[in-house]
Short mmCIF file of C-alpha atoms in Angstrom, two decimals:
data_model
loop_
_atom_site.label_atom_id
_atom_site.label_comp_id
_atom_site.label_asym_id
_atom_site.label_seq_id
_atom_site.Cartn_x
_atom_site.Cartn_y
_atom_site.Cartn_z
CA MET A 295 -10.16 -33.92 20.22
CA ASN A 296 -10.72 -34.57 16.51
CA GLY A 297 -12.06 -31.07 15.56
CA LEU A 298 -9.96 -28.28 13.76
CA PHE A 299 -8.05 -27.31 17.23
CA PRO A 300 -6.81 -30.56 17.91
CA LYS A 301 -4.86 -30.81 21.15
CA PRO A 302 -1.30 -31.79 20.46
CA LEU A 303 0.37 -34.72 22.56
CA ALA A 304 3.44 -32.63 23.32
CA PRO A 305 4.10 -29.11 22.91
CA ILE A 306 4.72 -28.07 19.19
CA PRO A 307 6.92 -25.28 17.92
CA TYR A 308 5.81 -22.15 16.61
CA PRO A 309 4.57 -22.34 13.13
CA LEU A 310 7.25 -19.85 11.39
CA ASP A 311 6.76 -21.63 8.36
CA ALA A 312 3.22 -20.55 8.08
CA PHE A 313 4.17 -16.92 7.53
CA LEU A 314 4.77 -15.61 3.83
CA VAL A 315 8.08 -15.60 2.48
CA ILE A 316 9.33 -12.15 3.35
CA VAL A 317 8.25 -12.67 7.14
CA ARG A 318 9.04 -16.08 7.34
CA GLU A 319 12.51 -15.83 6.04
CA THR A 320 13.02 -13.16 8.59
CA GLY A 321 11.94 -15.33 11.15
CA TYR A 322 14.17 -18.24 10.59
CA GLU A 323 17.13 -15.82 10.27
CA LEU A 324 16.34 -14.22 13.76
CA SER A 325 16.06 -17.45 15.10
CA ARG A 326 19.26 -18.76 13.63
CA ASN A 327 21.17 -15.34 14.92
CA VAL A 328 19.39 -14.56 18.29
CA GLN A 329 18.14 -17.96 19.29
CA ALA A 330 15.22 -16.59 21.14
CA PRO A 331 12.04 -19.00 21.73
CA ASP A 332 10.48 -19.35 18.41
CA ALA A 333 7.42 -18.38 19.77
CA MET A 334 8.83 -15.10 20.93
CA VAL A 335 10.15 -14.56 17.32
CA GLY A 336 6.52 -15.34 15.77
CA MET A 337 4.52 -13.05 17.82
CA ALA A 338 7.46 -10.32 17.57
CA LEU A 339 6.91 -10.56 13.94
CA ILE A 340 3.01 -10.53 14.18
CA ASN A 341 3.39 -7.32 16.39
CA ALA A 342 5.61 -5.51 13.71
CA ILE A 343 3.23 -6.42 10.37
CA SER A 344 0.42 -5.12 12.42
CA MET A 345 1.68 -2.00 13.38
CA ALA A 346 3.13 -1.37 9.89
CA CYS A 347 -0.26 -2.17 8.76
CA GLN A 348 -3.17 -1.05 10.99
CA GLY A 349 -2.92 2.73 9.75
CA LEU A 350 -3.34 1.84 6.20
CA ILE A 351 -5.83 -1.18 5.84
CA ASP A 352 -9.06 -2.59 7.22
CA VAL A 353 -10.16 -6.24 6.75
CA LYS A 354 -13.57 -6.88 5.40
CA LEU A 355 -15.08 -9.91 7.09
CA PRO A 356 -17.06 -12.65 5.18
CA THR A 357 -20.10 -11.27 6.96
CA GLY A 358 -19.48 -7.52 5.59
CA GLN A 359 -18.28 -6.28 8.86
CA VAL A 360 -15.23 -3.83 8.23
CA ARG A 361 -12.70 -4.57 11.18
CA PRO A 362 -8.89 -3.19 11.87
CA VAL A 363 -6.08 -5.51 11.73
CA SER A 364 -4.34 -4.06 14.82
CA GLN A 365 -3.33 -7.27 17.45
CA ASN A 366 -2.74 -7.37 21.11
CA LEU A 367 -0.22 -9.92 21.91
CA LEU A 368 1.08 -11.22 25.45
CA LEU A 369 3.96 -13.15 25.76
CA VAL A 370 5.74 -14.51 29.26
CA ALA A 371 9.42 -15.16 29.20
CA GLU A 372 11.76 -14.81 31.91
CA SER A 373 14.84 -12.55 31.87
CA GLY A 374 17.84 -13.93 29.92
CA GLU A 375 15.52 -15.14 26.41
CA ARG A 376 16.57 -12.19 24.60
CA LYS A 377 13.35 -9.93 24.51
CA SER A 378 15.05 -6.62 24.32
CA THR A 379 17.59 -7.97 21.67
CA LEU A 380 14.72 -9.18 19.51
CA ALA A 381 12.58 -5.98 20.05
CA SER A 382 15.44 -3.90 19.53
CA LEU A 383 16.16 -5.77 15.86
CA LEU A 384 12.42 -6.04 14.56
CA LEU A 385 11.35 -2.59 15.67
CA ALA A 386 14.08 -0.47 14.64
CA PRO A 387 12.41 1.23 11.63
CA PHE A 388 9.63 2.35 14.05
CA ARG A 389 12.16 3.70 16.63
CA ASP A 390 14.21 5.29 13.61
CA ALA A 391 10.66 7.08 12.38
CA ASP A 392 10.11 8.26 15.97
CA LEU A 393 13.30 9.84 16.29
CA ARG A 394 13.02 11.70 12.95
CA ALA A 395 9.73 12.74 14.27
CA ILE A 396 10.94 14.10 17.56
CA THR A 397 14.13 15.57 15.78
CA SER A 398 11.81 17.39 13.28
CA GLN A 399 9.56 18.43 16.05
CA GLN A 400 12.03 20.45 17.52
CA LEU A 401 12.80 22.35 14.45
CA ARG A 402 9.17 22.98 13.81
CA MET A 403 8.26 24.05 17.51
CA ALA A 404 11.13 26.67 16.94
CA GLN A 405 9.67 27.84 13.47
CA TYR A 406 6.19 27.89 15.27
CA GLN A 407 7.10 29.86 18.02
CA ALA A 408 8.36 32.69 15.56
CA GLU A 409 5.48 32.65 13.78
CA LEU A 410 3.19 32.81 16.98
CA ASP A 411 5.50 35.79 18.20
CA ALA A 412 4.90 37.62 14.85
CA TRP A 413 0.94 36.66 15.07
CA GLN A 414 1.02 37.87 18.56
CA ALA A 415 2.52 41.04 17.88
CA LYS A 416 0.42 42.11 14.94
CA ASN A 417 -2.69 40.96 17.23
CA LYS A 418 -1.70 43.38 19.97
CA GLY A 419 -0.97 46.03 17.15
CA LEU A 420 -4.63 45.85 15.82
CA ARG A 421 -6.11 45.73 19.42
CA ARG A 422 -4.56 48.85 20.23
CA ALA A 423 -5.27 50.50 17.12
CA ILE A 424 -9.22 49.64 17.45
CA SER A 425 -8.84 51.22 20.78
CA LYS A 426 -7.29 54.25 19.81
CA VAL A 427 -9.69 54.70 16.85
CA SER A 428 -12.51 53.85 19.08
CA SER A 429 -11.69 56.43 21.80
CA GLN A 430 -11.60 59.36 19.08
CA GLY A 431 -15.59 58.21 18.36
CA LYS A 432 -14.21 56.94 14.85
CA ASP A 433 -15.54 53.67 13.16
CA THR A 434 -13.89 50.65 13.83
CA SER A 435 -15.78 48.46 11.51
CA GLU A 436 -12.61 48.15 9.16
CA LEU A 437 -10.03 46.90 11.81
CA ASP A 438 -12.72 44.75 13.18
CA ALA A 439 -12.75 42.79 10.08
CA GLU A 440 -9.05 43.05 9.85
CA LEU A 441 -8.71 41.52 13.39
CA ALA A 442 -11.40 38.97 12.85
CA GLU A 443 -9.26 37.86 9.75
CA HIS A 444 -5.99 37.68 11.44
CA GLY A 445 -7.47 35.57 13.97
CA THR A 446 -8.26 32.88 11.56
CA ARG A 447 -4.40 32.70 10.59
CA LYS A 448 -2.82 31.80 14.24
CA PRO A 449 -0.42 29.47 13.80
CA CYS A 450 -1.37 26.03 14.92
CA VAL A 451 1.02 24.12 17.23
CA PRO A 452 2.89 21.34 14.92
CA ARG A 453 1.53 17.49 15.69
CA LEU A 454 4.02 15.33 17.05
CA ARG A 455 3.24 11.83 15.85
CA TYR A 456 5.33 8.67 16.83
CA PHE A 457 4.08 5.04 17.35
CA LEU A 458 6.10 3.59 20.15
CA ARG A 459 4.37 4.26 23.63
CA GLN A 460 5.07 2.44 26.75
CA ASP A 461 4.45 3.97 30.18
CA ILE A 462 1.61 6.24 29.11
CA THR A 463 -1.70 7.52 30.92
CA ALA A 464 -5.35 7.23 29.47
CA LYS A 465 -5.46 10.83 28.82
CA ALA A 466 -2.34 10.89 26.87
CA ILE A 467 -3.38 7.70 24.82
CA MET A 468 -6.42 10.01 23.90
CA GLU A 469 -4.24 12.68 23.13
CA ALA A 470 -2.06 10.91 20.93
CA LEU A 471 -5.14 9.54 19.23
CA GLN A 472 -7.00 12.82 18.70
CA GLY A 473 -8.39 13.43 15.14
CA ASP A 474 -9.06 11.06 12.56
CA GLY A 475 -7.15 7.86 11.74
CA GLU A 476 -4.24 8.00 14.22
CA SER A 477 -2.08 5.07 14.68
CA ILE A 478 0.09 4.37 17.88
CA ALA A 479 1.34 1.11 19.52
CA LEU A 480 1.54 0.25 23.39
CA THR A 481 4.73 -1.86 23.14
CA THR A 482 7.22 -3.33 25.72
CA ASP A 483 9.54 -5.88 26.27
CA GLU A 484 9.51 -4.78 30.01
CA GLY A 485 6.12 -5.81 30.88
CA HIS A 486 6.31 -4.28 34.53
CA MET A 487 6.44 -1.13 33.36
CA LEU A 488 3.18 -1.26 31.19
CA PHE A 489 1.31 -3.06 34.03
CA GLN A 490 2.25 -0.27 36.23
CA SER A 491 1.27 2.33 34.14
CA SER A 492 -2.16 4.12 34.13
CA ALA A 493 -3.10 2.69 30.73
CA MET A 494 -3.73 -0.73 32.17
CA SER A 495 -6.07 0.32 34.81
CA HIS A 496 -8.42 1.57 32.36
CA LEU A 497 -9.26 -1.75 30.77
CA GLY A 498 -12.43 -0.28 29.28
CA LEU A 499 -10.77 2.10 27.27
CA LEU A 500 -7.88 -0.59 25.87
CA ASN A 501 -10.82 -2.48 25.06
CA ARG A 502 -12.61 0.04 22.88
CA LEU A 503 -9.31 0.90 21.11
CA TRP A 504 -9.18 -2.72 19.98
CA ASP A 505 -12.64 -2.30 18.76
CA SER A 506 -11.43 0.76 16.97
CA PRO A 507 -14.99 2.58 17.22
CA GLU A 508 -15.75 5.31 14.42
CA VAL A 509 -15.58 8.13 17.17
CA LEU A 510 -14.11 7.51 20.87
CA PRO A 511 -14.64 10.76 22.74
CA LEU A 512 -13.12 11.90 26.18
CA ASP A 513 -14.79 14.51 28.31
CA ARG A 514 -12.88 16.47 30.40
CA ALA A 515 -14.10 18.76 33.01
CA GLY A 516 -14.06 22.42 32.21
CA LYS A 517 -12.20 21.59 29.21
CA GLU A 518 -12.76 20.76 25.35
CA GLN A 519 -13.79 17.12 24.47
CA ILE A 520 -11.24 15.05 23.05
CA LEU A 521 -12.47 12.88 19.92
CA ALA A 522 -10.38 10.09 18.70
CA MET A 523 -11.94 9.25 15.21
CA ASN A 524 -11.05 5.68 13.70
CA PRO A 525 -7.89 5.15 16.01
CA ARG A 526 -5.68 2.26 15.64
CA VAL A 527 -3.83 0.65 18.56
CA SER A 528 -1.66 -2.42 18.66
CA VAL A 529 -0.69 -3.76 22.32
CA SER A 530 2.50 -5.88 22.81
CA ILE A 531 3.51 -7.26 26.21
CA MET A 532 6.78 -8.80 26.76
CA THR A 533 6.94 -9.81 30.47
CA GLN A 534 8.31 -12.18 33.08
CA LYS A 535 5.93 -14.31 35.16
CA ALA A 536 6.15 -12.43 38.33
CA PRO A 537 5.03 -9.08 37.33
CA LEU A 538 2.09 -10.68 35.50
CA GLN A 539 1.18 -12.82 38.42
CA ALA A 540 1.36 -9.56 40.59
CA TYR A 541 -1.13 -7.90 38.02
CA LEU A 542 -3.25 -10.92 37.84
CA GLU A 543 -3.47 -10.79 41.52
CA LYS A 544 -4.33 -7.30 41.58
CA ARG A 545 -6.69 -6.85 38.71
CA GLY A 546 -7.00 -10.40 37.22
CA SER A 547 -10.81 -10.83 37.70
CA VAL A 548 -11.34 -7.61 36.22
CA ALA A 549 -8.88 -8.38 33.12
CA LYS A 550 -10.62 -11.74 32.49
CA GLY A 551 -14.39 -10.21 33.37
CA SER A 552 -14.09 -7.56 30.93
CA GLY A 553 -13.01 -9.77 28.12
CA HIS A 554 -9.42 -8.13 28.13
CA TRP A 555 -7.44 -10.99 27.77
CA ALA A 556 -9.99 -12.39 25.09
CA ARG A 557 -8.21 -9.68 22.77
CA TYR A 558 -4.97 -10.86 23.07
CA LEU A 559 -2.77 -13.55 21.25
CA VAL A 560 -0.92 -15.14 24.11
CA GLY A 561 2.08 -17.41 24.31
CA TRP A 562 4.45 -18.67 26.84
CA PRO A 563 6.93 -20.90 25.26
CA ALA A 564 9.97 -23.07 26.70
CA SER A 565 12.94 -21.38 27.37
CA THR A 566 16.18 -21.89 24.86
CA GLN A 567 18.43 -21.17 27.88
CA GLY A 568 21.20 -24.00 27.87
CA TYR A 569 20.45 -25.45 24.46
CA ARG A 570 21.86 -22.09 22.43
CA TRP A 571 25.15 -22.78 20.63
CA VAL A 572 27.62 -20.06 20.07
CA ASN A 573 28.35 -18.84 16.73
CA PRO A 574 32.06 -18.39 16.55
CA HIS A 575 31.32 -16.00 13.30
CA GLU A 576 30.11 -12.83 12.91
CA GLN A 577 26.29 -12.70 12.46
CA THR A 578 24.98 -12.10 8.79
CA TRP A 579 21.69 -10.59 8.13
CA GLU A 580 20.38 -11.29 4.46
CA HIS A 581 16.43 -11.02 5.05
CA LEU A 582 16.09 -8.85 8.08
CA PRO A 583 17.32 -5.41 5.76
CA VAL A 584 14.14 -6.56 3.32
CA PHE A 585 11.68 -6.97 6.05
CA HIS A 586 13.09 -3.44 7.52
CA ALA A 587 12.54 -1.94 4.05
CA ARG A 588 8.98 -3.05 3.66
CA ILE A 589 8.14 -1.29 7.03
CA LYS A 590 9.60 1.80 5.89
CA GLU A 591 7.88 1.61 2.73
CA LEU A 592 4.40 1.09 5.02
CA LEU A 593 5.35 3.80 7.28
CA ALA A 594 6.21 6.39 4.63
CA ALA A 595 2.79 5.62 2.82
CA TYR A 596 1.03 6.31 6.21
CA LYS A 597 2.85 9.32 6.88
CA THR A 598 1.94 10.63 3.58
CA MET A 599 -1.80 9.64 4.28
CA ILE A 600 -2.12 11.23 7.63
CA GLU A 601 -0.62 14.54 6.86
CA SER A 602 -2.52 14.81 3.88
CA GLY A 603 -5.82 14.77 6.08
CA GLN A 604 -7.48 12.38 3.52
CA ILE A 605 -7.90 9.06 5.59
CA GLU A 606 -8.86 6.48 3.30
CA ARG A 607 -7.66 2.86 4.26
CA GLU A 608 -7.97 0.30 1.67
CA GLN A 609 -10.24 -2.73 2.50
CA ILE A 610 -9.02 -5.90 2.04
CA GLU A 611 -11.39 -8.88 1.37
CA PHE A 612 -11.42 -12.44 1.19
CA SER A 613 -11.51 -14.26 -2.04
CA ASP A 614 -14.75 -16.71 -2.62
CA ASP A 615 -13.06 -19.93 -1.45
CA ALA A 616 -11.11 -18.24 1.51
CA LYS A 617 -14.90 -17.00 2.61
CA VAL A 618 -16.28 -20.62 2.37
CA ARG A 619 -13.25 -21.64 4.69
CA TRP A 620 -13.66 -18.76 7.10
CA PHE A 621 -17.44 -19.60 7.62
CA GLY A 622 -16.61 -23.32 7.88
CA LEU A 623 -14.19 -22.57 10.95
CA ALA A 624 -16.71 -19.85 12.49
CA ALA A 625 -19.57 -22.95 12.45
CA GLU A 626 -16.88 -25.18 13.91
CA THR A 627 -15.93 -22.65 16.49
CA GLU A 628 -19.09 -22.14 17.70
CA ARG A 629 -19.94 -25.93 17.90
CA MET A 630 -17.17 -26.34 20.06
CA LEU A 631 -18.46 -23.70 22.70
CA ARG A 632 -21.04 -26.17 23.74
CA GLU A 633 -20.48 -27.47 27.12
CA GLY A 634 -17.76 -29.88 27.57
CA GLU A 635 -16.24 -29.23 24.11
CA TYR A 636 -12.77 -27.90 23.52
CA LEU A 637 -13.47 -24.18 23.52
CA SER A 638 -16.33 -24.24 26.24
CA ASP A 639 -13.80 -23.27 28.99
CA ILE A 640 -12.16 -20.30 27.00
CA ASN A 641 -15.45 -18.92 25.65
CA ASP A 642 -14.31 -15.43 25.85
CA PHE A 643 -11.43 -15.85 23.40
CA ALA A 644 -13.34 -18.21 21.24
CA SER A 645 -15.74 -15.53 20.42
CA LYS A 646 -13.17 -13.32 19.22
CA VAL A 647 -10.91 -15.64 17.45
CA MET A 648 -12.66 -15.36 14.02
CA GLU A 649 -12.00 -11.85 13.70
CA ILE A 650 -8.10 -12.26 15.01
CA LEU A 651 -7.93 -14.85 12.43
CA ALA A 652 -9.34 -12.47 9.78
CA ARG A 653 -7.10 -9.51 11.03
CA LEU A 654 -3.95 -11.79 10.95
CA ALA A 655 -4.63 -12.93 7.28
CA ALA A 656 -5.24 -9.41 6.01
CA ALA A 657 -1.91 -8.07 7.50
CA MET A 658 0.03 -11.04 5.99
CA HIS A 659 -1.39 -10.48 2.75
CA TYR A 660 -0.94 -7.06 2.62
CA PHE A 661 2.92 -6.95 4.16
CA GLY A 662 3.76 -9.45 1.85
CA GLY A 663 2.92 -7.38 -1.01
CA GLU A 664 0.11 -9.91 -2.20
CA GLY A 665 -2.38 -8.12 -4.82
CA GLY A 666 -5.94 -8.75 -5.01
CA LYS A 667 -8.14 -10.63 -2.13
CA ILE A 668 -7.02 -12.63 0.53
CA THR A 669 -6.45 -16.16 -0.74
CA LEU A 670 -7.32 -19.59 0.82
CA ASP A 671 -3.80 -20.48 1.25
CA THR A 672 -3.06 -17.14 3.22
CA LEU A 673 -6.06 -18.04 5.28
CA GLU A 674 -5.06 -21.41 6.15
CA ARG A 675 -1.45 -20.10 7.00
CA ALA A 676 -2.97 -17.57 9.51
CA PHE A 677 -5.19 -20.21 11.02
CA THR A 678 -2.26 -22.41 11.47
CA ILE A 679 -0.96 -19.99 13.57
CA ILE A 680 -3.71 -18.92 15.69
CA ARG A 681 -4.26 -22.46 16.19
CA TRP A 682 -1.16 -22.80 18.23
CA HIS A 683 -2.48 -19.48 20.18
CA VAL A 684 -5.43 -21.32 21.12
CA GLU A 685 -3.65 -24.05 22.93
CA GLU A 686 -1.49 -20.90 24.48
CA TYR A 687 -4.84 -19.36 25.80
CA LYS A 688 -6.18 -22.51 27.42
CA HIS A 689 -2.41 -22.99 29.11
CA LEU A 690 -2.75 -19.31 30.67
CA PHE A 691 -6.25 -18.64 31.49
CA SER A 692 -8.45 -21.79 31.07
CA PRO A 693 -9.41 -22.63 34.62
CA GLN A 694 -9.65 -26.23 33.82
CA PHE A 695 -6.41 -26.58 31.69
CA VAL A 696 -3.43 -28.45 33.49
CA VAL A 697 -0.84 -29.85 31.52
CA PRO A 698 -0.21 -33.67 31.98
CA GLN A 699 2.70 -34.79 34.00
CA ASP A 700 3.42 -37.29 30.82
CA GLN A 701 3.56 -34.19 28.56
CA ILE A 702 5.96 -31.98 30.73
CA ASP A 703 8.19 -35.16 30.92
CA ALA A 704 8.39 -35.76 27.25
CA GLN A 705 9.34 -32.08 26.95
CA ALA A 706 11.98 -32.59 29.19
CA ILE A 707 13.24 -35.59 27.81
CA ALA A 708 13.15 -34.78 24.29
CA ASN A 709 15.33 -31.61 25.01
CA TYR A 710 17.76 -34.00 26.97
CA LEU A 711 18.05 -36.46 24.12
CA ARG A 712 18.57 -33.55 21.65
CA SER A 713 21.26 -31.99 23.71
CA HIS A 714 23.33 -34.61 24.89
CA LEU A 715 22.86 -37.54 22.80
CA TRP A 716 21.40 -37.01 19.41
CA ARG A 717 24.29 -37.13 16.84
CA GLY A 718 22.86 -34.87 14.02
CA PRO A 719 20.55 -34.98 10.92
CA SER A 720 22.35 -37.90 8.93
CA SER A 721 23.07 -40.12 12.18
CA ASP A 722 21.40 -43.32 13.41
CA THR A 723 21.09 -42.49 17.29
CA PHE A 724 20.58 -45.27 20.15
CA ALA A 725 20.75 -44.39 23.68
CA PRO A 726 20.75 -47.02 26.40
CA LYS A 727 17.04 -46.68 27.98
CA ASN A 728 19.00 -47.17 31.48
CA HIS A 729 21.41 -44.31 30.75
CA VAL A 730 18.55 -41.79 29.88
CA ARG A 731 16.72 -42.88 33.37
CA ARG A 732 20.07 -42.37 35.16
CA ASN A 733 21.21 -39.22 33.54
CA GLY A 734 18.29 -37.52 31.96
CA PRO A 735 15.46 -35.32 33.76
CA VAL A 736 12.95 -38.04 34.61
CA ARG A 737 14.24 -40.98 36.93
CA ASP A 738 11.09 -42.36 38.00
CA LYS A 739 10.50 -45.62 36.02
CA THR A 740 6.88 -45.24 35.32
CA ARG A 741 6.82 -41.70 34.39
CA LEU A 742 9.82 -42.47 32.18
CA ASN A 743 7.80 -45.15 30.32
CA ASP A 744 4.73 -42.82 30.22
CA ALA A 745 6.74 -39.79 28.65
CA LEU A 746 8.59 -42.34 26.16
CA GLU A 747 5.23 -43.77 25.07
CA LEU A 748 4.04 -40.30 24.27
CA LEU A 749 7.18 -39.38 22.23
CA ALA A 750 6.78 -42.82 20.24
CA ALA A 751 3.20 -41.73 19.56
CA GLN A 752 4.82 -38.36 17.99
CA GLY A 753 7.32 -40.29 15.97
CA ALA A 754 10.01 -39.02 18.03
CA VAL A 755 11.32 -41.99 19.00
CA GLU A 756 11.39 -45.89 18.75
CA VAL A 757 11.99 -48.07 21.80
CA GLY A 758 12.85 -51.68 21.51
CA VAL A 759 14.98 -54.52 22.83
CA ALA A 760 18.30 -55.15 20.89
CA PRO A 761 18.71 -58.96 20.07
CA LYS A 762 22.42 -59.17 21.08
CA ASP A 763 22.60 -57.67 24.43
CA LYS A 764 18.82 -58.02 25.43
CA LYS A 765 18.86 -54.21 26.66
CA THR A 766 15.99 -51.42 25.93
CA TYR A 767 17.34 -49.00 23.50
CA ILE A 768 15.77 -45.64 22.47
CA ARG A 769 16.12 -44.68 18.65
CA LEU A 770 16.11 -40.94 17.87
CA MET A 771 14.40 -40.21 14.60
CA ASN A 772 16.28 -37.54 12.56
CA HIS A 773 13.19 -35.77 11.30
CA PHE A 774 11.69 -35.09 14.96
CA PHE A 775 14.96 -33.55 16.45
CA GLY A 776 16.51 -31.70 13.48
CA SER A 777 13.11 -29.71 13.49
CA MET A 778 13.35 -29.02 17.34
#
C-alpha cells in the first residue's frame, strides 16, 4: 500500500510524540511511571483533552460545516494492564470537579427546600385569603394578582451537573443533557458495566449524540418533553476482550450496521505484562500536574459559561495551508474507498475519518493553548495519530483483515530479543540465530526465517554469517530496540 494509509510491516508503537508539548510530555511521563501499553496512554489522553474542550469549542471544517470536538474511543486490554490506574491519574480533575458539584448540591438542596417551604406557606396563605374574601362576596382581583406574581417566584430545583457517567439509562442521559450546551462523558475502565447498561442498547441515541444535533427531543407519554439542545457527549470504553465479544455476539450486527463503531477510535495494543521494569525509587510527577492544571482551567471556563446561560462556543478554524492538506487527505480517502482499495473493507469508518481528524486537530490545538487557526503542523500531528487508529479499526472490524503469521512472529521475536538479549542503547548486541530458535517464541525454522526477514526489512536486525565460526548471528539495531 503506497498511499496515505500504508500498512505497516509489523505492529508500530503508538505515536505519542505526535501530541503537542503539554500532552506529549504527560504521555511520556505516564508511560514511564505506569508502564501501561502506549496506545492505552495515548487514547486516555485523547479522551481527557476531548472532554475538557467539547463544551467550549467547535471545529469549522474546511467544507464550512461546524462540528463538535467530542470523541468516542474503544480500547481492548486484559486485566492487569493498569487501565484503572491510568484512568485514575488522568481523570482526577474531572472526578474532583464532580465531587465538588455533588457536595455543593447537598447544600443547595437544603437551601432550596427552605425556600420552597417558605414559598408554599405563603402560597397557601394567599389561597386561604382569596377563599375567605370570595366567600364574603368581595373583589379578589388584587389578591389574585398577588398570587399570580407569587407563582413566578417559585424556587427552581438546583441543577446537578457532573461529567463522568457509567451505568446510565437513555432517559438519564437525556435528563443530564436537558437544556442548552450541556456536556457529559460516558467513560469506564470496566467495559462490561457499560455494555450491560441501558445506554448501549440505544445505539441510535448514542449515534445522534456523537452528531450533536441542534435539538434532540425525548417524548415521554403523559409527561413533558425533554429537549437537549447542542449536547456534547464523549464515550470512552476500556474493556477486556470477553465482555466486548459477548456484546458483539448479542448486538454486533446492530452496532456495525448502524455505523456505531464507525464513530470510534479503536485500539487493541500488545500487552506490556512481563516486560515492565520495577522502579526502586518513588515516582515523580513533573508534567501530569501541568496537564491537570490545564483541564481545571477549561472546566472552570465551562462552568462559568454554562451557569451564565450564555452558550457561545468558540469556533476553531483551519489555516489556509491546513485546509489544502485536509482536502488532499479527503480526496485520497475517497479514492481508497473503491473496491479492492485499502479502505474499501472499512468504508463505514472511512466515511467518518476526516471529521474525526478535524475534531482531534481542534482539540489538540485548543488544549495546547495554540492561538489563531489550526496549523498545518497540528493537522499533520493529528493525522499521524488517526493513521494508527485506521489500522486498528481494520484489525478489529474488517471482515477481511487477518494479521499475517510473519507479522505476529516478528512482534513476538522482537519482544524476546529486547527483553532477553539486547544489552542497551550503547551496546552492539549479537545473538546466535540457533540460540534464538532454541529459546525464543518461534521454534519453526521457516517461520523464524520469515519473521527475521520482516524485522530486517524494518531495520530492526541484521542477519549474517560470522567469518570466524561460520555461524549465523542476529545483530540487534539500537535505534529500533531503544524505541520499543
